Coordinates of C-alpha atoms in Angstrom, one line a residue:
M1 CA 22.8 35.6 50.2
S2 CA 22.9 31.5 49.9
V3 CA 21.0 32.1 46.7
H4 CA 23.7 34.6 45.6
L5 CA 26.6 32.4 46.1
L6 CA 24.8 29.3 44.4
V7 CA 24.7 31.6 41.4
L8 CA 28.6 32.7 41.9
C9 CA 29.3 28.9 41.7
L10 CA 27.9 28.3 38.8
A11 CA 29.2 31.4 36.7
L12 CA 32.7 30.2 38.1
L13 CA 32.2 26.7 36.9
Q14 CA 31.2 27.1 33.6
Q15 CA 34.2 29.9 33.3
G16 CA 36.7 27.6 34.4
G17 CA 35.2 25.0 31.6
R18 CA 33.6 22.2 33.9
A19 CA 30.1 22.9 33.7
R20 CA 28.5 20.2 32.0
P21 CA 27.9 20.8 28.1
D22 CA 24.2 21.4 27.0
R23 CA 23.1 18.4 25.4
P24 CA 22.6 18.1 21.6
G25 CA 19.3 19.0 20.1
C26 CA 17.4 18.3 17.1
R27 CA 18.5 21.8 15.9
S28 CA 22.2 20.6 16.7
P29 CA 24.5 20.7 13.3
E30 CA 26.2 17.9 14.4
V31 CA 22.8 15.8 14.7
V32 CA 21.5 17.0 11.8
R33 CA 24.9 15.8 9.7
V34 CA 24.8 12.2 11.6
A35 CA 21.1 12.0 10.7
E36 CA 21.6 12.3 7.4
E37 CA 25.0 10.3 6.9
A38 CA 23.0 7.5 8.9
L39 CA 20.1 7.8 5.8
D40 CA 22.9 8.1 3.2
Q41 CA 23.5 4.4 4.6
I42 CA 20.1 2.7 5.2
N43 CA 19.2 3.7 1.5
Q44 CA 22.9 2.1 0.7
D45 CA 21.7 -0.9 2.8
R46 CA 18.2 -1.2 1.2
T47 CA 17.6 -3.7 -1.2
D48 CA 14.3 -3.1 -2.8
G49 CA 11.3 -0.1 -2.6
Y50 CA 12.3 4.0 -3.3
I51 CA 15.4 6.2 -1.9
L52 CA 14.3 7.9 0.9
T53 CA 15.0 11.7 1.7
L54 CA 15.1 13.1 5.6
N55 CA 12.5 15.4 6.3
R56 CA 13.0 16.2 10.1
L57 CA 14.8 14.9 13.2
Y58 CA 12.2 13.8 15.8
D59 CA 13.5 12.8 18.3
L60 CA 17.1 11.7 20.0
S61 CA 19.4 10.4 22.7
H62 CA 22.9 10.5 23.2
T63 CA 25.7 8.7 25.3
I64 CA 29.3 8.8 25.2
G65 CA 31.3 5.8 24.8
K66 CA 33.9 4.5 27.8
T67 CA 36.7 4.9 25.0
G68 CA 35.6 8.0 23.2
G69 CA 32.9 8.6 20.3
S70 CA 29.4 8.8 20.6
F71 CA 26.1 6.7 20.1
Y72 CA 23.0 8.1 18.9
K73 CA 19.9 6.8 18.9
L74 CA 17.6 8.8 16.3
T75 CA 14.1 9.0 15.0
I76 CA 13.6 10.6 11.9
D77 CA 10.4 11.5 9.7
V78 CA 11.3 10.4 6.3
M79 CA 9.1 10.8 3.1
E80 CA 9.5 8.6 -0.5
T81 CA 11.0 10.1 -3.7
K82 CA 11.3 9.1 -6.8
C83 CA 14.1 7.4 -7.1
H84 CA 14.1 4.1 -7.2
I85 CA 16.7 1.9 -4.9
T86 CA 18.1 0.2 -8.5
S87 CA 19.8 3.7 -9.3
R88 CA 21.7 4.3 -6.2
R89 CA 21.2 7.9 -6.5
P90 CA 22.5 9.9 -3.6
W91 CA 18.8 11.1 -1.7
K92 CA 20.0 14.6 -1.7
Q93 CA 19.9 14.4 -5.7
C94 CA 15.9 12.7 -5.6
E95 CA 12.6 14.7 -6.3
V96 CA 10.7 14.0 -3.2
R97 CA 7.0 12.7 -4.5
D98 CA 4.3 15.6 -4.5
I99 CA 0.7 15.7 -4.1
S100 CA 0.3 14.7 -7.4
D101 CA 2.4 11.1 -7.0
V102 CA 0.4 9.2 -4.3
P103 CA 3.2 10.3 -1.6
V104 CA 4.8 8.2 1.1
Y105 CA 6.0 8.9 4.6
G106 CA 7.0 7.3 7.8
E107 CA 9.7 7.3 10.2
C108 CA 12.7 5.3 11.1
E109 CA 14.7 4.2 14.5
V110 CA 18.2 4.0 13.4
S111 CA 21.3 3.6 16.1
A112 CA 24.6 5.2 14.7
S113 CA 28.2 5.1 16.4
V114 CA 30.0 8.5 15.9
D115 CA 33.9 8.4 16.2
S116 CA 36.1 9.6 13.1
Q117 CA 32.9 8.5 10.6
V118 CA 29.3 8.1 11.4
K119 CA 28.6 4.3 11.5
L120 CA 24.8 3.2 10.9
L121 CA 24.4 0.1 13.1
S122 CA 21.0 -1.0 12.7
Y123 CA 17.6 0.7 11.5
S124 CA 13.7 0.0 11.4
C125 CA 11.5 2.1 8.9
A126 CA 7.7 2.0 8.5
L127 CA 6.2 3.6 5.8
R128 CA 2.8 4.7 4.4
E129 CA 1.0 6.1 1.5
V130 CA -1.3 9.1 1.9
P131 CA -4.8 8.0 2.5
A132 CA -6.9 9.0 -1.1
T133 CA -8.8 10.7 0.8
V134 CA -6.8 13.1 2.0
V135 CA -5.2 13.4 -1.7
V136 CA -8.2 13.9 -3.3
D137 CA -9.4 16.6 -0.7
V138 CA -5.9 18.8 -1.5
C139 CA -6.6 18.3 -5.3
P140 CA -9.4 16.6 -6.7
D141 CA -8.2 15.6 -10.0
C142 CA -4.6 14.2 -9.2
P143 CA -4.1 10.3 -9.7
T144 CA -5.0 8.1 -6.6
A145 CA -3.4 4.6 -5.7
D146 CA -4.5 1.4 -7.3
N147 CA -4.2 -2.2 -6.6
L148 CA -1.0 -3.7 -7.8
D149 CA -3.0 -6.9 -8.4
E150 CA -5.4 -5.6 -10.6
P151 CA -4.9 -6.9 -14.1
V152 CA -5.0 -3.4 -15.8
V153 CA -2.1 -2.7 -13.7
K154 CA 0.0 -5.8 -14.8
E155 CA -1.3 -5.2 -18.6
T156 CA 0.0 -1.4 -18.3
A157 CA 2.9 -2.6 -17.3
N158 CA 3.3 -4.9 -19.9
L159 CA 2.3 -2.5 -22.8
S160 CA 4.6 -0.3 -21.7
L161 CA 7.6 -2.9 -21.2
Q162 CA 6.4 -3.8 -24.6
R163 CA 7.0 -0.4 -26.5
F164 CA 10.5 -0.6 -25.0
N165 CA 11.7 -3.5 -26.1
E166 CA 10.5 -2.0 -29.8
E167 CA 12.3 1.6 -29.3
S168 CA 15.4 0.5 -27.4
H169 CA 18.6 0.2 -29.2
L170 CA 19.6 -2.5 -26.7
A171 CA 21.5 -5.8 -28.1
N172 CA 18.7 -8.0 -25.5
Y173 CA 15.3 -7.8 -25.0
F174 CA 14.3 -7.3 -21.0
T175 CA 11.6 -8.5 -19.3
L176 CA 9.0 -7.2 -16.2
E177 CA 10.6 -7.8 -13.2
N178 CA 8.7 -6.4 -10.5
V179 CA 5.6 -3.3 -10.6
T180 CA 6.1 -1.1 -7.7
R181 CA 3.6 1.5 -7.9
A182 CA 0.7 2.1 -9.5
S183 CA -2.2 4.9 -9.9
S184 CA -4.8 6.0 -12.4
Q185 CA -7.2 9.0 -13.2
W186 CA -9.6 10.3 -16.0
V187 CA -8.1 12.3 -18.6
V188 CA -9.5 12.2 -21.9
G189 CA -10.8 8.3 -20.8
P190 CA -9.2 5.8 -17.6
S191 CA -5.7 6.9 -17.8
Y192 CA -3.3 4.0 -15.9
F193 CA 0.3 4.7 -14.5
V194 CA 2.6 1.7 -13.4
E195 CA 5.6 2.2 -12.3
F196 CA 8.2 -1.0 -12.6
T197 CA 11.7 -2.9 -12.7
I198 CA 12.7 -4.5 -15.9
L199 CA 15.9 -7.1 -16.1
E200 CA 18.0 -8.1 -19.1
T201 CA 17.5 -11.6 -21.0
A202 CA 19.4 -14.0 -22.7
C203 CA 17.5 -13.1 -25.9
L204 CA 19.1 -11.0 -28.1
K205 CA 16.6 -8.4 -30.4
T206 CA 17.2 -11.1 -33.8
T207 CA 15.3 -13.6 -31.4
E208 CA 11.8 -15.0 -33.4
A209 CA 9.1 -13.5 -31.9
S210 CA 7.9 -17.3 -31.4
E211 CA 10.3 -17.6 -28.9
L212 CA 10.0 -14.4 -27.0
G213 CA 7.2 -15.8 -24.5
S214 CA 10.2 -17.9 -23.3
C215 CA 13.2 -15.7 -22.5
P216 CA 15.0 -16.4 -19.7
P217 CA 16.7 -13.8 -17.3
M218 CA 20.5 -13.4 -17.9
D219 CA 21.7 -15.4 -14.7
C220 CA 25.1 -13.5 -14.8
Q221 CA 26.0 -10.4 -12.3
F222 CA 26.8 -8.3 -15.5
A223 CA 22.6 -8.1 -16.6
H224 CA 21.3 -4.7 -16.6
R225 CA 18.5 -4.0 -14.7
G226 CA 16.1 -1.0 -15.3
F227 CA 13.3 1.6 -14.0
C228 CA 10.4 2.3 -16.2
L229 CA 7.5 5.1 -16.1
G230 CA 4.8 3.7 -17.8
S231 CA 0.9 5.0 -19.0
H232 CA -1.9 3.7 -20.7
V233 CA -5.0 6.1 -21.9
A234 CA -7.7 3.4 -22.5
H235 CA -10.4 4.0 -24.8
E236 CA -13.4 1.9 -25.3
D237 CA -11.6 -1.0 -27.1
P238 CA -10.5 -3.3 -24.6
F239 CA -6.7 -4.1 -23.8
E240 CA -5.5 -6.9 -26.2
Y241 CA -3.2 -9.3 -24.6
R242 CA 0.4 -8.6 -25.6
L243 CA 3.9 -10.3 -24.6
P244 CA 6.3 -8.7 -22.3
V245 CA 8.7 -8.9 -24.9
G246 CA 8.4 -8.8 -28.6
N247 CA 7.9 -6.5 -31.3
K248 CA 5.1 -8.1 -33.3
G249 CA 1.6 -7.2 -33.9
S250 CA 1.3 -3.3 -32.0
S251 CA -1.0 -1.2 -33.8
L252 CA -0.6 2.4 -33.9
R253 CA -3.5 3.3 -32.0
N254 CA -2.2 1.6 -29.0
R255 CA 1.0 2.6 -29.7
M256 CA -0.1 6.4 -29.4
A257 CA -2.0 5.2 -26.6
V258 CA 1.0 4.4 -24.4
D259 CA 4.3 6.2 -23.4
V260 CA 7.3 4.7 -21.5
K261 CA 10.7 5.9 -20.0
C262 CA 13.1 3.7 -18.8
E263 CA 16.4 4.2 -17.3
I264 CA 19.0 1.1 -17.8
Y265 CA 21.7 0.9 -14.9
E266 CA 25.1 -0.6 -15.4
P267 CA 25.7 -3.6 -12.5
Q268 CA 27.7 -3.3 -9.9
A269 CA 30.2 -5.9 -11.3
A270 CA 30.8 -3.4 -14.4
A271 CA 31.7 -1.2 -12.1
V272 CA 34.1 -3.2 -10.4
E273 CA 35.7 -4.5 -13.7
E274 CA 35.7 -1.1 -15.3
Q275 CA 38.1 0.0 -12.2
A276 CA 40.2 -3.2 -13.5
H277 CA 40.2 -2.3 -16.8
V278 CA 41.5 1.0 -15.7
K279 CA 44.1 -0.2 -13.4
A280 CA 45.5 -3.0 -15.3
D281 CA 45.0 -3.2 -18.7
S282 CA 48.2 -4.8 -19.1
E283 CA 47.1 -7.6 -17.2
H284 CA 44.1 -8.6 -19.4
N285 CA 45.9 -11.1 -22.1
E286 CA 46.3 -13.4 -19.1
H287 CA 42.7 -13.2 -18.1
Q288 CA 39.7 -15.5 -19.4
H289 CA 37.1 -13.8 -21.6
H290 CA 33.3 -13.5 -21.5
N291 CA 31.1 -11.8 -24.2
H292 CA 28.5 -9.3 -22.8
T293 CA 26.9 -6.2 -23.8
H294 CA 27.9 -3.4 -21.6
L295 CA 27.1 0.3 -21.3
H296 CA 30.4 1.5 -20.1
P297 CA 32.7 2.9 -23.2
H298 CA 35.5 0.3 -23.3
E299 CA 35.4 -2.9 -25.5
H300 CA 32.9 -5.3 -25.4
T301 CA 35.2 -8.5 -24.9
H302 CA 35.7 -8.5 -21.2
P303 CA 38.4 -10.3 -19.0
V304 CA 37.8 -12.1 -15.5
T305 CA 40.0 -13.3 -13.0
A306 CA 40.4 -17.1 -13.4
S307 CA 38.7 -17.9 -10.3
G308 CA 35.4 -16.1 -11.8
N309 CA 35.5 -13.8 -8.7
L310 CA 35.1 -9.9 -8.8
A311 CA 35.4 -7.9 -5.6
V312 CA 31.7 -6.9 -5.5
S313 CA 30.6 -5.8 -2.0
E314 CA 28.5 -7.6 0.6
P315 CA 25.0 -8.0 0.3
R316 CA 22.9 -5.3 1.3
G317 CA 19.7 -5.4 3.6
A318 CA 21.4 -6.8 6.8
L319 CA 21.3 -4.0 9.2
G320 CA 17.5 -3.4 9.2
T321 CA 13.7 -3.5 7.8
V322 CA 11.4 -1.4 6.2
V323 CA 7.8 -2.4 6.5
D324 CA 4.3 -0.9 5.2
R325 CA 2.2 0.1 8.8
A326 CA -0.2 2.6 9.8
A327 CA 1.2 6.2 11.5
P328 CA 1.9 5.1 15.7
L329 CA 0.6 7.3 18.0
R330 CA 3.7 9.0 19.3
S331 CA 4.7 11.0 22.6
A332 CA 5.8 13.9 23.0
P333 CA 10.2 14.6 22.0
A334 CA 12.4 13.7 25.2
A335 CA 15.3 15.7 23.7
S336 CA 15.8 19.5 24.0
A337 CA 15.0 21.5 20.5
C338 CA 12.8 18.9 19.5
P339 CA 11.3 17.8 16.9
G340 CA 13.5 19.9 14.3
P341 CA 11.8 21.6 11.5
R342 CA 9.9 20.2 8.6
R343 CA 11.2 20.3 5.1
H344 CA 8.4 19.1 3.3
K345 CA 5.1 19.5 3.7
L346 CA 3.3 18.6 0.4
G347 CA 0.3 21.3 1.4
L348 CA -1.2 18.3 3.6
D349 CA -1.2 20.6 7.2
S350 CA -3.7 18.2 8.3
L351 CA -1.8 15.3 7.9
K352 CA 1.4 16.6 9.7
L353 CA 3.9 15.0 7.8

């Protein structure tokens, strides 16, 4: 009899709306939304590296604030995309690195509050490359990662940048800022692939070749940055030393062996200024002017305020860290219905990304 009474009481509590609600799990649409928006803000906060995409929600804890609102602590599994942070693209528009692109995976510990909006409070991410042995087991002919300090890597980046400077229609030369990834494989010879960022210099395309080696980066908030993919197929002849910028002395054979593709990004200050053009065209004659070539379509002599200050956002990188670290030993998730389903596996079932 007592058992039946207990069941009846529980049923009445649920019907009256006084039963304790189920705690959210990794498959909850609301929690997935929080994880996705928190990842948006992580990518916006970061200053270097590649944009991360959500693979799955691994674990979570959830509390209700005293004055309303919710607080979440999330453990999310992430994977690197092909988009560099410089592009500032939304992560859902970026392609995940597959097995042929030396994939990178990891996890992020995230704290966020949710009231009317999701607000990222802090994050800590650890990333690592898929080991070369795992890549070769699945794809023997795929490229494998190279050490960024290898001379051939820097030379491949310089050759690629040289070709970009030769062929671009931009007013100024660009210089190598940072090599971000490198890999190699055997095609018709040793083939090297590099990814690198570039920065606009103060040297116009009319600069004499003898002066190109000392081109200073443009010290200006309107300086453009870019992200490049370069490759070089080496033959029996050794690399010839080339300046990072310039268009002198390249041979047809080396040009055929080098390929490059760069995306140049408009600086944030230019986007802010373009908005000012639209909003306050009538006030431009009261402003000081600076000369600089921009990619946006309005005129190339742009006014700035007398103080020289534009409403650009606060410096990024204050909310968390991203480090290279080996895969951790994980305990089982504590939350219900966790972990959630994986969105990407890349055919690497043994690795359990």
